[in-house]
């Protein structure tokens, strides 16, 4: 364990102590990060060092617990239930992460034993928004209690900044933030958000477009429910769509899609040329707002179009479900890609980041790689970092701490902000 120069009791809420911490961090700063914005509880301990443009990290220990099994019964996330689960999970995960990290020699497993122990870390980073407020509060209250016991500062983290920075992380070992060319355009696609965010300067964000109604992930979840598929719907729809896509489109067609400007038109033209027309869906879903002049999205109409389609078809067999999943996934992914490319061109972005839960989508990744252009550095989150996690909160926490020059935020000022913007 490294020597700590912090004075327990003086730390929380006093900026001079944070400055001491800033000086000290060249030797490495241990951060415990907490994520509870939705239905994943995560705690990570990582060691961070270096400057804001040259930071490097080492994952000391990482733990998480997904509530999917609990929420799947209800077809979506219930905030009060999520909060209770976080409250239940956090102490268990804390014990686990501290044991894994070997930062404390625990003689027995009682929580009280180790939280009263000498502090094992330098700061606590916690998600304070956006997200489900009851769920966010669970993490914040827990962070405050720990910060008080250990006498360390709290770094409040914006969950969406976490998603942006997640593309630089790894779920174990060491990693560093590479030099990336500006401007950076980020497509953030999750269960709660669909945003295009421009950063002309490092860690300085402007939302240039966002969904006017449902988020892309939310649309995946709702359509999955209509098709009788479990929550979360994204991976389920994607599985069906991939199955159908493989059968439907021959290799030559896939190859030609890569060269075309507009994917859906390319698919249809090529399908006709190659004699695939009988296997094309006999229904088409809208590509919402694809030709609007701005960079906003809308997925609620698409979801309703699926609902009407299902009503019209009547009984759904497995094959029809696959066809609907394919056409729906095509509609969402084409829209996301089309707008991202337009925004990249307009703002002359040099780096494009695609992150958030929906960025796990294989078709989105494949098509984005094909269409984005060779001059662009395209970044996706690595394994375990696309959906909600506390590693990205630790990375964002450290960089925010440096960006704010170690200025401390009084713990009683930190509150859950469900609608927090970047
Ligand atoms: O970022 P995330 O874990 O949580 C939020 O901050 O919302 O994103 C969860 C969302 C869910 O809506 C889920 O259905 C979607 O990400 N998702 C996917 C895939 N994997 C997860 N959507 C499409 N394709 C996937 N493979
Ligand atoms: Zn998220």
Coordinates of C-alpha atoms and ligand atoms in Angstrom, one line a residue:
X1 CA 0.0 0.0 0.0
X2 CA 1.4 3.4 -0.9
X3 CA 1.9 6.0 1.8
X4 CA -0.9 8.5 2.0
X5 CA -0.2 12.1 2.7
X6 CA -3.8 13.0 3.3
X7 CA -5.0 14.0 6.7
X8 CA -8.1 12.1 7.6
X9 CA -10.9 14.3 8.7
X10 CA -9.7 17.4 6.8
X11 CA -10.1 16.0 3.4
X12 CA -13.7 16.1 2.5
X13 CA -14.8 19.5 1.3
X14 CA -11.5 21.3 1.7
X15 CA -9.7 22.2 -1.5
X16 CA -6.1 22.6 0.0
X17 CA -6.0 18.9 0.7
X18 CA -7.0 18.1 -2.8
X19 CA -4.1 20.2 -4.1
X20 CA -1.8 18.0 -1.9
X21 CA -3.4 15.1 -3.7
X22 CA -2.8 16.7 -7.1
X23 CA 0.9 16.9 -6.3
X24 CA 0.9 13.4 -5.0
X25 CA -0.8 11.8 -8.0
X26 CA 2.4 11.8 -10.1
X27 CA 3.2 8.8 -8.0
X28 CA -0.2 7.2 -8.7
X29 CA -3.7 7.8 -7.3
X30 CA -5.9 5.0 -6.3
X31 CA -9.5 5.6 -7.2
X32 CA -12.5 3.6 -6.2
X33 CA -15.3 4.1 -8.7
X34 CA -19.0 3.4 -8.3
X35 CA -21.7 3.0 -11.0
X36 CA -25.4 2.6 -10.2
X37 CA -27.2 4.7 -12.8
X38 CA -29.5 1.9 -14.1
X39 CA -29.5 -1.8 -13.6
X40 CA -25.8 -2.6 -13.3
X41 CA -23.9 -2.2 -10.0
X42 CA -20.2 -1.8 -10.4
X43 CA -17.2 -1.0 -8.2
X44 CA -13.7 -0.8 -9.6
X45 CA -10.4 0.1 -8.0
X46 CA -7.9 1.5 -10.4
X47 CA -4.6 3.3 -10.1
X48 CA -4.2 6.3 -12.3
X49 CA -1.3 8.5 -13.1
X50 CA 0.0 11.1 -15.5
X51 CA -1.5 14.4 -16.9
X52 CA -4.8 15.0 -18.5
X53 CA -3.3 14.5 -22.0
X54 CA -1.1 11.7 -20.9
X55 CA -2.9 9.6 -18.4
X56 CA -2.4 5.9 -17.7
X57 CA -4.3 3.4 -15.7
X58 CA -4.0 0.1 -14.1
X59 CA -7.1 -1.9 -13.1
X60 CA -6.4 -3.2 -9.6
X61 CA -9.8 -4.9 -9.1
X62 CA -13.1 -4.8 -10.8
X63 CA -16.5 -6.2 -9.7
X64 CA -20.0 -5.9 -11.0
X65 CA -23.4 -7.3 -10.7
X66 CA -26.2 -7.2 -13.3
X67 CA -29.8 -7.0 -12.2
X68 CA -31.0 -8.3 -15.6
X69 CA -32.5 -11.4 -14.2
X70 CA -34.6 -9.4 -11.8
X71 CA -35.9 -6.9 -14.3
X72 CA -36.4 -9.3 -17.2
X73 CA -39.6 -10.6 -15.5
X74 CA -41.1 -7.1 -15.9
X75 CA -39.7 -6.5 -19.4
X76 CA -37.9 -3.3 -18.3
X77 CA -36.1 -1.6 -15.4
X78 CA -38.1 -0.6 -12.3
X79 CA -36.3 2.3 -10.6
X80 CA -37.4 1.5 -7.0
X81 CA -36.4 -2.1 -7.5
X82 CA -33.1 -1.1 -9.1
X83 CA -32.3 1.1 -6.1
X84 CA -33.0 -1.7 -3.6
X85 CA -30.8 -4.1 -5.5
X86 CA -28.0 -1.5 -5.6
X87 CA -28.3 -1.0 -1.9
X88 CA -28.1 -4.7 -1.4
X89 CA -25.2 -5.2 -3.8
X90 CA -22.9 -2.3 -3.0
X91 CA -21.5 -3.6 0.3
X92 CA -21.1 -7.1 -1.1
X93 CA -19.2 -5.7 -4.1
X94 CA -17.1 -3.5 -1.9
X95 CA -16.0 -6.4 0.1
X96 CA -15.2 -8.4 -3.0
X97 CA -13.3 -5.6 -4.7
X98 CA -11.2 -4.8 -1.6
X99 CA -10.4 -8.5 -1.1
X100 CA -9.5 -8.9 -4.8
X101 CA -7.3 -5.7 -4.7
X102 CA -5.4 -7.0 -1.6
X103 CA -5.3 -3.4 -0.5
X104 CA -6.6 -4.4 2.9
X105 CA -5.7 -7.4 4.9
X106 CA -9.1 -8.5 6.0
X107 CA -9.2 -10.7 8.9
X108 CA -12.9 -11.5 8.5
X109 CA -15.7 -10.5 6.2
X110 CA -17.6 -8.1 8.3
X111 CA -18.1 -4.8 6.4
X112 CA -17.7 -2.7 9.6
X113 CA -14.2 -4.2 10.1
X114 CA -12.8 -2.8 6.9
X115 CA -14.7 0.4 6.3
X116 CA -13.3 1.6 9.6
X117 CA -9.9 0.5 8.7
X118 CA -7.2 2.9 7.4
X119 CA -8.2 4.2 4.0
X120 CA -7.0 2.1 1.2
X121 CA -7.7 4.6 -1.6
X122 CA -7.2 8.3 -2.5
X123 CA -10.6 9.3 -3.9
X124 CA -14.0 7.9 -4.7
X125 CA -15.6 8.6 -8.2
X126 CA -19.3 8.1 -8.4
X127 CA -21.9 8.5 -11.2
X128 CA -24.3 11.3 -10.2
X129 CA -26.3 11.5 -13.5
X130 CA -27.9 11.0 -15.9
X131 CA -29.9 7.9 -15.0
X132 CA -32.6 6.7 -12.8
X133 CA -32.6 9.0 -9.8
X134 CA -33.4 6.4 -7.1
X135 CA -30.6 4.2 -8.5
X136 CA -28.1 7.1 -8.7
X137 CA -28.9 8.0 -5.1
X138 CA -27.9 4.5 -3.9
X139 CA -24.4 4.9 -5.3
X140 CA -24.1 8.5 -4.1
X141 CA -25.1 7.8 -0.5
X142 CA -22.7 4.8 -0.4
X143 CA -19.9 7.0 -1.8
X144 CA -20.5 9.6 0.8
X145 CA -20.5 7.2 3.7
X146 CA -17.2 5.7 2.5
X147 CA -15.6 9.1 1.8
X148 CA -16.4 10.2 5.3
X149 CA -15.0 7.0 6.9
X150 CA -11.9 7.1 4.9
X151 CA -11.5 10.8 4.7
X152 CA -11.1 11.0 1.0
X153 CA -12.7 13.3 -1.6
X154 CA -15.6 12.4 -3.9
X155 CA -15.4 13.0 -7.6
X156 CA -18.9 13.2 -9.2
X157 CA -18.9 11.8 -12.7
X158 CA -21.2 12.3 -15.6
X159 CA -22.2 8.9 -16.8
X160 CA -22.2 10.0 -20.5
X161 CA -18.6 11.3 -20.2
X162 CA -17.9 7.8 -18.8
X163 CA -19.3 6.2 -22.0
X164 CA -17.2 8.5 -24.2
X165 CA -14.0 7.7 -22.3
X166 CA -14.9 4.0 -22.1
X167 CA -13.3 3.5 -25.5
X168 CA -9.9 4.1 -24.0
X169 CA -10.3 1.5 -21.3
X170 CA -9.6 -2.2 -20.8
X171 CA -11.3 -4.5 -18.3
X172 CA -8.0 -5.7 -16.8
X173 CA -4.4 -4.8 -16.8
X174 CA -2.9 -1.5 -17.9
X175 CA -3.8 1.0 -20.5
X176 CA -3.1 4.6 -21.4
X177 CA -5.1 7.3 -23.1
X178 CA -3.6 7.6 -26.6
X179 CA -3.2 10.9 -28.4
X180 CA -6.4 11.4 -30.4
X181 CA -7.0 13.9 -33.1
X182 CA -9.6 16.6 -32.6
X183 CA -12.4 17.3 -33.3
X184 CA -13.9 14.1 -31.8
X185 CA -17.4 13.2 -32.7
X186 CA -19.1 10.7 -30.3
X187 CA -22.2 8.7 -31.1
X188 CA -23.6 7.8 -27.7
X189 CA -26.2 5.0 -28.0
X190 CA -27.6 3.5 -24.9
X191 CA -30.9 2.6 -23.2
X192 CA -31.5 6.2 -22.2
X193 CA -29.6 8.2 -24.7
X194 CA -29.0 8.7 -28.4
X195 CA -26.7 11.7 -28.9
X196 CA -24.1 13.0 -31.3
X197 CA -21.6 14.9 -29.3
X198 CA -18.8 17.1 -30.6
X199 CA -15.6 17.8 -28.8
X200 CA -13.5 20.5 -30.5
X201 CA -11.3 20.5 -27.4
X202 CA -10.4 17.5 -25.2
X203 CA -13.2 16.9 -22.6
X204 CA -15.3 19.8 -23.8
X205 CA -18.6 18.7 -25.2
X206 CA -21.4 20.1 -27.3
X207 CA -24.5 18.0 -28.1
X208 CA -25.1 18.6 -31.8
X209 CA -28.1 16.2 -32.1
X210 CA -30.1 13.8 -29.9
X211 CA -33.3 11.8 -29.9
X212 CA -36.5 13.7 -29.7
X213 CA -38.2 10.8 -28.1
X214 CA -37.1 7.2 -27.5
X215 CA -33.4 6.3 -27.3
X216 CA -32.1 3.6 -29.8
X217 CA -31.6 1.1 -27.0
X218 CA -35.0 1.8 -25.6
X219 CA -36.5 1.1 -29.1
X220 CA -34.6 -2.2 -29.3
X221 CA -36.0 -3.1 -25.8
X222 CA -39.6 -2.1 -26.7
X223 CA -39.6 -3.9 -30.1
X224 CA -38.1 -7.0 -28.5
X225 CA -41.0 -7.0 -26.0
X226 CA -43.5 -6.8 -28.9
X227 CA -41.8 -9.8 -30.4
X228 CA -42.0 -11.7 -27.1
X229 CA -38.2 -11.5 -26.5
X230 CA -36.7 -11.0 -23.1
X231 CA -35.1 -7.8 -21.7
X232 CA -32.6 -6.4 -22.6
X233 CA -33.9 -6.6 -26.2
X234 CA -30.9 -5.3 -28.1
X235 CA -28.8 -8.5 -28.0
X236 CA -32.0 -10.6 -28.7
X237 CA -33.1 -8.7 -31.7
X238 CA -29.5 -8.6 -33.0
X239 CA -29.3 -12.4 -32.7
X240 CA -32.4 -12.9 -34.8
X241 CA -31.5 -10.2 -37.3
X242 CA -28.0 -11.7 -37.8
X243 CA -29.5 -15.2 -38.4
X244 CA -31.9 -13.8 -41.0
X245 CA -29.2 -11.6 -42.6
X246 CA -26.9 -14.6 -43.1
X247 CA -29.5 -16.5 -45.0
X248 CA -30.7 -13.6 -47.0
X249 CA -27.7 -11.9 -48.4
X250 CA -25.0 -13.6 -50.3
X251 CA -21.3 -12.6 -49.9
X252 CA -21.2 -10.6 -53.1
X253 CA -24.1 -8.4 -51.9
X254 CA -22.4 -7.8 -48.6
X255 CA -19.2 -6.8 -50.4
X256 CA -21.1 -4.3 -52.6
X257 CA -22.8 -2.7 -49.6
X258 CA -19.5 -1.5 -48.5
X259 CA -19.0 0.5 -51.6
X260 CA -22.4 2.1 -51.7
X261 CA -23.5 5.4 -50.3
X262 CA -26.7 4.5 -48.8
X263 CA -26.8 1.0 -47.3
X264 CA -30.5 0.2 -47.6
X265 CA -30.8 1.2 -51.2
X266 CA -27.6 -0.8 -52.0
X267 CA -29.0 -3.9 -50.3
X268 CA -32.2 -3.7 -52.3
X269 CA -30.6 -3.0 -55.6
X270 CA -28.1 -5.8 -55.2
X271 CA -30.7 -8.2 -53.9
X272 CA -32.7 -7.6 -57.1
X273 CA -29.6 -8.0 -59.3
X274 CA -28.5 -11.2 -57.6
X275 CA -32.0 -12.7 -57.7
X276 CA -32.6 -12.4 -54.0
X277 CA -35.8 -10.4 -54.3
X278 CA -37.9 -13.2 -53.0
X279 CA -36.0 -13.3 -49.8
X280 CA -36.2 -9.5 -49.2
X281 CA -38.7 -8.5 -46.5
X282 CA -42.1 -7.9 -48.0
X283 CA -42.4 -5.0 -45.7
X284 CA -40.3 -1.9 -45.2
X285 CA -39.9 0.2 -42.0
X286 CA -39.2 3.9 -42.0
X287 CA -35.6 5.3 -41.5
X288 CA -36.8 8.1 -39.2
X289 CA -35.5 11.6 -39.9
X290 CA -32.8 10.3 -42.1
X291 CA -33.1 13.3 -44.5
X292 CA -33.8 16.0 -41.9
X293 CA -31.3 18.8 -41.9
X294 CA -30.3 18.5 -38.3
X295 CA -28.6 15.7 -36.4
X296 CA -31.6 14.8 -34.2
X297 CA -33.1 11.3 -34.1
X298 CA -36.5 9.9 -33.4
X299 CA -37.3 6.2 -32.8
X300 CA -40.7 6.3 -31.4
X301 CA -42.5 6.3 -34.8
X302 CA -40.4 3.4 -35.9
X303 CA -41.4 1.5 -32.8
X304 CA -45.1 2.3 -33.6
X305 CA -44.6 1.2 -37.2
X306 CA -43.4 -2.2 -35.9
X307 CA -46.5 -2.4 -33.6
X308 CA -48.9 -1.8 -36.6
X309 CA -47.0 -4.3 -38.7
X310 CA -47.3 -6.9 -36.0
X311 CA -51.0 -6.2 -35.6
X312 CA -51.4 -6.5 -39.4
X313 CA -49.5 -9.8 -39.6
X314 CA -51.4 -11.3 -36.7
X315 CA -49.8 -14.5 -35.4
X316 CA -46.0 -14.3 -35.5
X317 CA -44.0 -17.4 -36.4
X318 CA -40.2 -17.6 -35.8
X319 CA -39.4 -16.8 -39.4
X320 CA -41.5 -13.6 -39.4
X321 CA -40.0 -12.5 -36.1
X322 CA -36.5 -12.9 -37.7
X323 CA -37.6 -10.8 -40.7
X324 CA -39.1 -8.0 -38.5
X325 CA -35.9 -8.1 -36.3
X326 CA -33.8 -7.7 -39.4
X327 CA -35.7 -4.9 -40.9
X328 CA -36.0 -3.1 -37.6
X329 CA -32.2 -3.4 -36.9
X330 CA -31.4 -2.2 -40.4
X331 CA -33.7 0.8 -39.9
X332 CA -32.0 1.8 -36.6
X333 CA -28.4 1.2 -37.7
X334 CA -28.8 2.8 -41.1
X335 CA -30.2 5.9 -39.4
X336 CA -27.4 6.1 -36.8
X337 CA -24.7 5.6 -39.4
X338 CA -26.2 8.0 -41.9
X339 CA -26.4 10.9 -39.4
X340 CA -23.0 10.2 -37.9
X341 CA -21.4 10.4 -41.3
X342 CA -23.2 13.6 -42.1
X343 CA -22.1 15.1 -38.8
X344 CA -18.5 13.9 -39.3
X345 CA -18.4 15.6 -42.7
X346 CA -20.0 18.9 -41.5
X347 CA -17.7 19.2 -38.4
X348 CA -14.6 17.7 -40.1
X349 CA -14.2 15.2 -37.2
X350 CA -10.9 13.4 -37.2
X351 CA -11.9 10.8 -34.6
X352 CA -15.3 9.1 -34.2
X353 CA -16.3 7.3 -31.0
X354 CA -19.2 5.0 -30.9
X355 CA -20.1 3.9 -27.3
X356 CA -23.0 3.0 -24.9
X357 CA -24.8 -0.3 -24.7
X358 CA -26.0 -0.3 -28.3
X359 CA -22.4 0.0 -29.5
X360 CA -22.1 -3.7 -28.7
X361 CA -24.3 -4.3 -31.8
X362 CA -22.2 -6.3 -34.3
X363 CA -24.0 -4.9 -37.3
X364 CA -23.5 -1.3 -36.2
X365 CA -19.8 -2.0 -35.7
X366 CA -19.4 -3.7 -39.1
X367 CA -21.3 -1.1 -41.0
X368 CA -19.7 1.9 -39.2
X369 CA -16.3 0.5 -40.1
X370 CA -17.3 0.2 -43.7
X371 CA -18.9 3.6 -44.2
X372 CA -17.0 6.0 -41.9
X373 CA -14.1 6.6 -44.3
X374 CA -10.4 5.7 -44.1
X375 CA -9.3 9.1 -42.9
X376 CA -11.1 8.7 -39.6
X377 CA -9.9 7.0 -36.4
X378 CA -12.9 5.0 -35.3
X379 CA -13.1 3.8 -31.7
X380 CA -15.4 1.4 -29.9
X381 CA -15.4 0.2 -26.3
X382 CA -13.5 -3.0 -25.6
X383 CA -14.9 -6.1 -23.9
X384 CA -17.2 -5.4 -21.0
X385 CA -17.0 -1.6 -21.5
X386 CA -19.9 -0.9 -23.9
X387 CA -22.7 -1.5 -21.4
X388 CA -22.7 0.3 -18.0
X389 CA -19.6 -0.3 -15.9
X390 CA -17.6 1.3 -13.2
X391 CA -14.2 1.2 -15.1
X392 CA -15.3 4.0 -17.3
X393 CA -16.4 6.0 -14.2
X394 CA -12.9 5.6 -12.8
X395 CA -11.3 6.8 -16.0
X396 CA -13.7 9.8 -16.2
X397 CA -13.3 10.5 -12.5
X398 CA -9.5 10.8 -12.7
X399 CA -9.6 13.0 -15.8
X400 CA -12.3 15.2 -14.4
X401 CA -10.3 15.5 -11.2
X402 CA -7.3 16.7 -13.1
X403 CA -9.5 18.9 -15.4
X404 CA -11.0 20.6 -12.3
X405 CA -7.5 21.0 -10.9
X406 CA -8.3 18.9 -7.9
X407 CA -11.0 21.3 -6.7
X408 CA -13.1 19.6 -4.1
X409 CA -16.8 19.4 -4.2
X410 CA -18.4 19.4 -0.8
X411 CA -20.1 16.0 -0.4
X412 CA -23.4 17.5 0.7
X413 CA -23.5 19.4 -2.6
X414 CA -23.4 16.1 -4.6
X415 CA -26.9 15.0 -5.5
X416 CA -28.4 12.7 -8.1
X417 CA -29.3 14.5 -11.4
X418 CA -31.4 12.1 -13.5
X419 CA -31.5 14.5 -16.5
X420 CA -27.8 15.7 -16.3
X421 CA -26.4 17.0 -19.6
X422 CA -22.9 16.8 -20.9
Ligands
LIG1 O1 -25.3 1.9 -21.8 P1 -26.3 0.8 -21.3 O2 -25.7 -0.4 -20.7 O3 -27.2 1.4 -20.3 C1 -27.7 2.7 -20.3 O4 -27.0 3.7 -19.9 O5 -28.9 2.8 -20.8 O6 -27.2 0.4 -22.6 C2 -28.2 -0.5 -22.4 C3 -28.9 -0.7 -23.7 C4 -30.2 -1.5 -23.7 O7 -31.3 -0.8 -24.2 C5 -29.8 -2.7 -24.5 O8 -30.9 -3.3 -25.2 C6 -28.8 -2.1 -25.5 O9 -28.1 -1.2 -24.7 N1 -28.0 -3.1 -26.1 C7 -28.0 -3.4 -27.5 C8 -27.1 -4.5 -27.7 N2 -26.5 -4.8 -26.4 C9 -27.1 -3.9 -25.5 N3 -28.7 -2.9 -28.5 C10 -28.5 -3.4 -29.7 N4 -27.6 -4.4 -30.0 C11 -26.9 -5.0 -29.0 N5 -26.1 -6.0 -29.3
LIG2 ZN1 -25.1 3.9 -19.9

